[in-house]
mmCIF file with all atom_site columns, C-alpha atoms in Angstrom:
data_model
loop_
_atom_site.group_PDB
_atom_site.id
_atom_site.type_symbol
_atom_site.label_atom_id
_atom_site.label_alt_id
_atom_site.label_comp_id
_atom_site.label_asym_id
_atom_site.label_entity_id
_atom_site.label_seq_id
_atom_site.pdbx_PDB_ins_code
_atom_site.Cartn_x
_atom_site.Cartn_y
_atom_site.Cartn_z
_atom_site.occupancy
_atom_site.B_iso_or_equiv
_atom_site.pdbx_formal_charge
_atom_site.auth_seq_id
_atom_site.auth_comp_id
_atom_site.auth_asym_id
_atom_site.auth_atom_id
_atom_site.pdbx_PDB_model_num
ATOM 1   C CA . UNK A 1 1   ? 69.626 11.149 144.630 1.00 63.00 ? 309 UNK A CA 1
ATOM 2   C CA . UNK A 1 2   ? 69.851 7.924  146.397 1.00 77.00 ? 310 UNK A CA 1
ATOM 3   C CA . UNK A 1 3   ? 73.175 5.799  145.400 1.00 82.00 ? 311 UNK A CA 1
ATOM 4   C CA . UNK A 1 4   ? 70.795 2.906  144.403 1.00 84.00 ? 312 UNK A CA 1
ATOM 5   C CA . UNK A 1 5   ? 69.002 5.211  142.389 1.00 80.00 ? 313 UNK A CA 1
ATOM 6   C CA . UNK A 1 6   ? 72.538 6.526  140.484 1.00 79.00 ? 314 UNK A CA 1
ATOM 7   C CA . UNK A 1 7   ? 73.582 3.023  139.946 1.00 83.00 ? 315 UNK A CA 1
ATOM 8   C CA . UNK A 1 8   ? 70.921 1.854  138.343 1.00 84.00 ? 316 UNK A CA 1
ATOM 9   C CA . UNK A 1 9   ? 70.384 4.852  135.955 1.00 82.00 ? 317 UNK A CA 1
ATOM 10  C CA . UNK A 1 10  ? 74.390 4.412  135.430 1.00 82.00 ? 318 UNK A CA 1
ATOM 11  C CA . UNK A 1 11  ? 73.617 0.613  134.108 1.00 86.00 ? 319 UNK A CA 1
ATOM 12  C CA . UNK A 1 12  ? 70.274 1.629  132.221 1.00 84.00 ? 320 UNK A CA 1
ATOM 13  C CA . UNK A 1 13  ? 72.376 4.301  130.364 1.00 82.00 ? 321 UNK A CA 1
ATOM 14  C CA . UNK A 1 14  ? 75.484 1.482  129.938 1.00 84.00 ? 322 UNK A CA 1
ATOM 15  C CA . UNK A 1 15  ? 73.086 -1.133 128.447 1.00 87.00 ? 323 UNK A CA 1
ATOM 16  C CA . UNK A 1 16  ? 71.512 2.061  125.877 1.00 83.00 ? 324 UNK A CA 1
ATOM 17  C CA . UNK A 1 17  ? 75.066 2.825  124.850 1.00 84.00 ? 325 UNK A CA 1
ATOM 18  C CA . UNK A 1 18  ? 76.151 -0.765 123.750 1.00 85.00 ? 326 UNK A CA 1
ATOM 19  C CA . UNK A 1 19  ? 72.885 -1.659 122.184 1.00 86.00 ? 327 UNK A CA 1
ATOM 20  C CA . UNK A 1 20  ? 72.361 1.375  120.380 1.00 88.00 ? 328 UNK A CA 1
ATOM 21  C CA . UNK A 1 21  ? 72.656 1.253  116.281 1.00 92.00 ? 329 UNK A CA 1
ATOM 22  C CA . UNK A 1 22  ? 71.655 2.566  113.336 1.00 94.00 ? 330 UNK A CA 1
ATOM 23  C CA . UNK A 1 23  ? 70.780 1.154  109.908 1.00 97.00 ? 331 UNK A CA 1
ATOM 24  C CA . UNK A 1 24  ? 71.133 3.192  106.845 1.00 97.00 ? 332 UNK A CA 1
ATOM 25  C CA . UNK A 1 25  ? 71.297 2.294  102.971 1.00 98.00 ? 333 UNK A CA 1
ATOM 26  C CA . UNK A 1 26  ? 71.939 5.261  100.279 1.00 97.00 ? 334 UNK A CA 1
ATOM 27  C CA . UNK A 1 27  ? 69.410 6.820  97.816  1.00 96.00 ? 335 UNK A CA 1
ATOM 28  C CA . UNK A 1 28  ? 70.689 4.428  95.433  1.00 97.00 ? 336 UNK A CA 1
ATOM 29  C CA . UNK A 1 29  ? 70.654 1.581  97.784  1.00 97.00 ? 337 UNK A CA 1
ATOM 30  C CA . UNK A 1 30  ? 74.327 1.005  96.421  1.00 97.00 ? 338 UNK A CA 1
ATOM 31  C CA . UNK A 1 31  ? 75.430 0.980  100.303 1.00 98.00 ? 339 UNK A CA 1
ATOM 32  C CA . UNK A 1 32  ? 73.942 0.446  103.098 1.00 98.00 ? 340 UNK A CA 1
ATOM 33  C CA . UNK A 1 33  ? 75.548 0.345  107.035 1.00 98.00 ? 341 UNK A CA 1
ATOM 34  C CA . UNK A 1 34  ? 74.962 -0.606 110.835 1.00 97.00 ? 342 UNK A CA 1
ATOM 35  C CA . UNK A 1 35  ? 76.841 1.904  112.945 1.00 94.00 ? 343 UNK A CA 1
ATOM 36  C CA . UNK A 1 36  ? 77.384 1.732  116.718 1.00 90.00 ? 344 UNK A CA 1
ATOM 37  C CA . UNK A 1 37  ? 78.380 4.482  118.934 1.00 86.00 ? 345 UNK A CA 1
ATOM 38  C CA . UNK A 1 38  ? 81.582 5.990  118.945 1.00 83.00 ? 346 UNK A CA 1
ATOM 39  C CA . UNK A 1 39  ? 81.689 5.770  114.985 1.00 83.00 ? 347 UNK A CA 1
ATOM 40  C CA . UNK A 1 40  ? 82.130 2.355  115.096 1.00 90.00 ? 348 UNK A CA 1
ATOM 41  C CA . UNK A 1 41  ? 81.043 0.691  111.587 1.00 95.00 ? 349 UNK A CA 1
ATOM 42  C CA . UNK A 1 42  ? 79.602 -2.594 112.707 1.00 95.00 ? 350 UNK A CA 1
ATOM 43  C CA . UNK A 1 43  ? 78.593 -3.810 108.918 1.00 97.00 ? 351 UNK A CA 1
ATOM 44  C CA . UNK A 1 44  ? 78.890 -2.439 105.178 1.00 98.00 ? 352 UNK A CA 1
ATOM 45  C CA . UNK A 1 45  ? 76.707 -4.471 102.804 1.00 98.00 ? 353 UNK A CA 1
ATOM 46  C CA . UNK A 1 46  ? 77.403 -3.041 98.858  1.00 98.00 ? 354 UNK A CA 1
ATOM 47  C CA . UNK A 1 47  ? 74.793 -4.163 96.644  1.00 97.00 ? 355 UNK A CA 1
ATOM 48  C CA . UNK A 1 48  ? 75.531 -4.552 92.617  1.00 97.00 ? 356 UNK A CA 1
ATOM 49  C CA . UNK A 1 49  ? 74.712 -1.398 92.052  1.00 97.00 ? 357 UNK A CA 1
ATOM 50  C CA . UNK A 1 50  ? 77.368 -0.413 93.849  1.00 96.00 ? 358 UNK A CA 1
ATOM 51  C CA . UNK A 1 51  ? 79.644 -1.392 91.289  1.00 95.00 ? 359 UNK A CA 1
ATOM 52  C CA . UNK A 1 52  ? 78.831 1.292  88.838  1.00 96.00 ? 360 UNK A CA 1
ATOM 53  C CA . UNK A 1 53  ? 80.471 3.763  90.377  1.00 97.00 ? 361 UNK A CA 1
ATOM 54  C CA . UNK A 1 54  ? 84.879 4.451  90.085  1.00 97.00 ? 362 UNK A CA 1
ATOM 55  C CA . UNK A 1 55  ? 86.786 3.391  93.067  1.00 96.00 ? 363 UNK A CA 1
ATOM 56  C CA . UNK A 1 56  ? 86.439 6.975  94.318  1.00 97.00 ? 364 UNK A CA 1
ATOM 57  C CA . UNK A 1 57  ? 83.149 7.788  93.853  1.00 97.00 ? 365 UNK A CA 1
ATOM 58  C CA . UNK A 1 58  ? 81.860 4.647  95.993  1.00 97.00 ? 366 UNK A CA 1
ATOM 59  C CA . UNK A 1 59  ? 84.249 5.582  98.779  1.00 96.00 ? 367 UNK A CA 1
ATOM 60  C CA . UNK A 1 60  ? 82.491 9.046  99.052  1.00 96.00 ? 368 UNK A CA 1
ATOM 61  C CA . UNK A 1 61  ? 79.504 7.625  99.132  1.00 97.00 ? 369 UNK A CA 1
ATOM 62  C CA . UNK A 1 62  ? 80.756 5.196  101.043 1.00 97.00 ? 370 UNK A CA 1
ATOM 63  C CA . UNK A 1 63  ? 81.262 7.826  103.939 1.00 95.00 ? 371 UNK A CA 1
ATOM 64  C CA . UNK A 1 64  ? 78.754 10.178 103.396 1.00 96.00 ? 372 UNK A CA 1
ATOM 65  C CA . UNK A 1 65  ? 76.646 6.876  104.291 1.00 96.00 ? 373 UNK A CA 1
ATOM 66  C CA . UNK A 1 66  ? 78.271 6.745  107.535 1.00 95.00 ? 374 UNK A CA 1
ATOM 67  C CA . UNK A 1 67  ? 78.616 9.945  108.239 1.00 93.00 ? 375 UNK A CA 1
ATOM 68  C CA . UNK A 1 68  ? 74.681 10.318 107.951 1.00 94.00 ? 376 UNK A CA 1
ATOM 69  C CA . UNK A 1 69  ? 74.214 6.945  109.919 1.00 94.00 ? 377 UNK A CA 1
ATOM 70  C CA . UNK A 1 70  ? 75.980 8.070  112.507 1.00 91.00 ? 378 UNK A CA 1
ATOM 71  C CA . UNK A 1 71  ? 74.457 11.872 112.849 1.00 91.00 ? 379 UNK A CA 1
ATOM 72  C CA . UNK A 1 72  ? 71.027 9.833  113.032 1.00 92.00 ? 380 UNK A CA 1
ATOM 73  C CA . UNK A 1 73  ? 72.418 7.396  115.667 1.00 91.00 ? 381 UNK A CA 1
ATOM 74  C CA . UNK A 1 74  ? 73.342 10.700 117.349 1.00 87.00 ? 382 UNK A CA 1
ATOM 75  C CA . UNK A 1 75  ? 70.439 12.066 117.880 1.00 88.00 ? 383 UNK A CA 1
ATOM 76  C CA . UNK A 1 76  ? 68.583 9.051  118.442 1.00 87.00 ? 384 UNK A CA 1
ATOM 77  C CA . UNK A 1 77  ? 70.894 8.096  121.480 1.00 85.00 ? 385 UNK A CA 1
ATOM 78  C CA . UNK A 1 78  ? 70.663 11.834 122.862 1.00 83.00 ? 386 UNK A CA 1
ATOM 79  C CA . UNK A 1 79  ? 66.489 11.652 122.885 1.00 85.00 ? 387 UNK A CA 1
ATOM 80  C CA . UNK A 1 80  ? 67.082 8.158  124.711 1.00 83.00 ? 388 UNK A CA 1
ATOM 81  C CA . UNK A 1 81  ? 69.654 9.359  127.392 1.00 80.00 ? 389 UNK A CA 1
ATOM 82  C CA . UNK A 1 82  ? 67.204 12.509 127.730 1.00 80.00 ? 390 UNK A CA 1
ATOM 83  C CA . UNK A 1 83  ? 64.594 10.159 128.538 1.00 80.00 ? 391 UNK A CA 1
ATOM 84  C CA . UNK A 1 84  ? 66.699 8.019  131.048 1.00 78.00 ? 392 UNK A CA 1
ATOM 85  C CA . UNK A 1 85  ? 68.191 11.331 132.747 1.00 76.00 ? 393 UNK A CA 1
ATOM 86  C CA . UNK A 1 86  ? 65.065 13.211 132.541 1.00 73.00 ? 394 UNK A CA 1
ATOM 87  C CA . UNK A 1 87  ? 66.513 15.634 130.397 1.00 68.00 ? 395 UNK A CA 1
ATOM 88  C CA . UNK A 1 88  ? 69.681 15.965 132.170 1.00 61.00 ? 396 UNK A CA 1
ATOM 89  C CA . UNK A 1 89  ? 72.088 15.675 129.205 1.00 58.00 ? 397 UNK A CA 1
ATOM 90  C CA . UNK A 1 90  ? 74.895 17.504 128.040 1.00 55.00 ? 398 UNK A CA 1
ATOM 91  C CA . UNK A 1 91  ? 75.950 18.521 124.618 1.00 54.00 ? 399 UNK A CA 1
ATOM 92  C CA . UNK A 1 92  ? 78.508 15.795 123.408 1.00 53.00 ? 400 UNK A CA 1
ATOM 93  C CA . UNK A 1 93  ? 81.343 18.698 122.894 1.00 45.00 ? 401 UNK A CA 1
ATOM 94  C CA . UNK A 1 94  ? 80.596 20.313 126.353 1.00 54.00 ? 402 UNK A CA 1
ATOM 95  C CA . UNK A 1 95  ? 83.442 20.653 128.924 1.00 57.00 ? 403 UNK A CA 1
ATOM 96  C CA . UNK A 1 96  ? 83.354 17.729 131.787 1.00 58.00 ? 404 UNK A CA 1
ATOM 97  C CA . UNK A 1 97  ? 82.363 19.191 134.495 1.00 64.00 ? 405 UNK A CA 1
ATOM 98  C CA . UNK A 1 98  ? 84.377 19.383 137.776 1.00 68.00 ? 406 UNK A CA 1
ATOM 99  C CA . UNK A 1 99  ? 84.584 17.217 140.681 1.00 73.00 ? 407 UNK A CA 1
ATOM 100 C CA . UNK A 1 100 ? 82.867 19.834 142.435 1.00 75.00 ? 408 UNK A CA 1
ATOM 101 C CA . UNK A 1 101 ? 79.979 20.333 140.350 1.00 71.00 ? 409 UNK A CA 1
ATOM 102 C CA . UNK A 1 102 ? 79.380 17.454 140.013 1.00 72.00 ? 410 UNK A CA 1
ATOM 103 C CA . UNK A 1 103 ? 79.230 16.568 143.769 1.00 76.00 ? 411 UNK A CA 1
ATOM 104 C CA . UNK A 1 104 ? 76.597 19.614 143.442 1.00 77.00 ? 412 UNK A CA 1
ATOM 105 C CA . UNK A 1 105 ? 74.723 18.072 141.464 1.00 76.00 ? 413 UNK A CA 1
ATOM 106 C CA . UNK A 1 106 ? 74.234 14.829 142.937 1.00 76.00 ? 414 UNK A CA 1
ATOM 107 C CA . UNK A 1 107 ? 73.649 16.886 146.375 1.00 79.00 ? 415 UNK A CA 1
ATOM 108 C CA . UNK A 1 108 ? 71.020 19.062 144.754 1.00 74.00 ? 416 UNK A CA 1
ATOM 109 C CA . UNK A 1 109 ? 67.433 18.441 146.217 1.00 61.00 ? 417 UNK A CA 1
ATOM 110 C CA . UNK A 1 110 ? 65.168 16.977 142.958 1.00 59.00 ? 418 UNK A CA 1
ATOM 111 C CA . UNK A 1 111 ? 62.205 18.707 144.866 1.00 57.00 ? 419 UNK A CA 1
ATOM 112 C CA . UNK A 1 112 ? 64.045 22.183 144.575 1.00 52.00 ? 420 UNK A CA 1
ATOM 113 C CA . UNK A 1 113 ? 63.170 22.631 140.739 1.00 51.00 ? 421 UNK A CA 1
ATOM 114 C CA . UNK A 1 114 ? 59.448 22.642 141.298 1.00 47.00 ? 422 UNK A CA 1
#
């Protein structure tokens, strides 16, 4: 693959990364969150009826909300990097690869899969 070519996949799949999100709101609509990647919580809006619920109970739901939100953003950011790698991803937990494959893999002719 031409270096051009790598470089400008490398910024299309920077620019997904940082502007990816996901919005979620309980059942209940008690919370509701905008999560980033990485985990990060980027906003936590609690409506009124959030305050029928003990301390305790609201911080479960709390993170069950973000826990979901962030599965979702998840898989939402995998189908986009599929798309902008043609289905070259990994799974997140997968080892790194080595130098060496990798330099295998950028040698690799695109032609030879067809």
């Amino acid at each position: 693959m031409d270096p051009q070519a790598i470089a400008e996949r490398a910024r299309r799949i920077r620019e997904a990364v940082a502007a990816a999100s996901t919005e979620l709101t309980s059942e209940d609509h008690a919370v509701t969150v905008v999560v980033g990647p990485g985990g990060s919580v980027r906003e936590l809006h609690l409506s009124s009826r959030a305050f029928r619920y003990s301390g305790a109970e609201l911080g479960d739901l709390v993170v069950r909300t973000i826990r979901e939100a962030n599965g979702l953003l998840q898989r939402d950011l995998a189908e986009t990097l599929g798309e902008l790698t043609d289905g070259h991803t990994r799974e997140p937990f997968a080892p790194l690869p080595t130098p060496a494959q990798l330099r295998a893999e950028l040698d690799r002719d695109p032609g030879a899969d067809r």
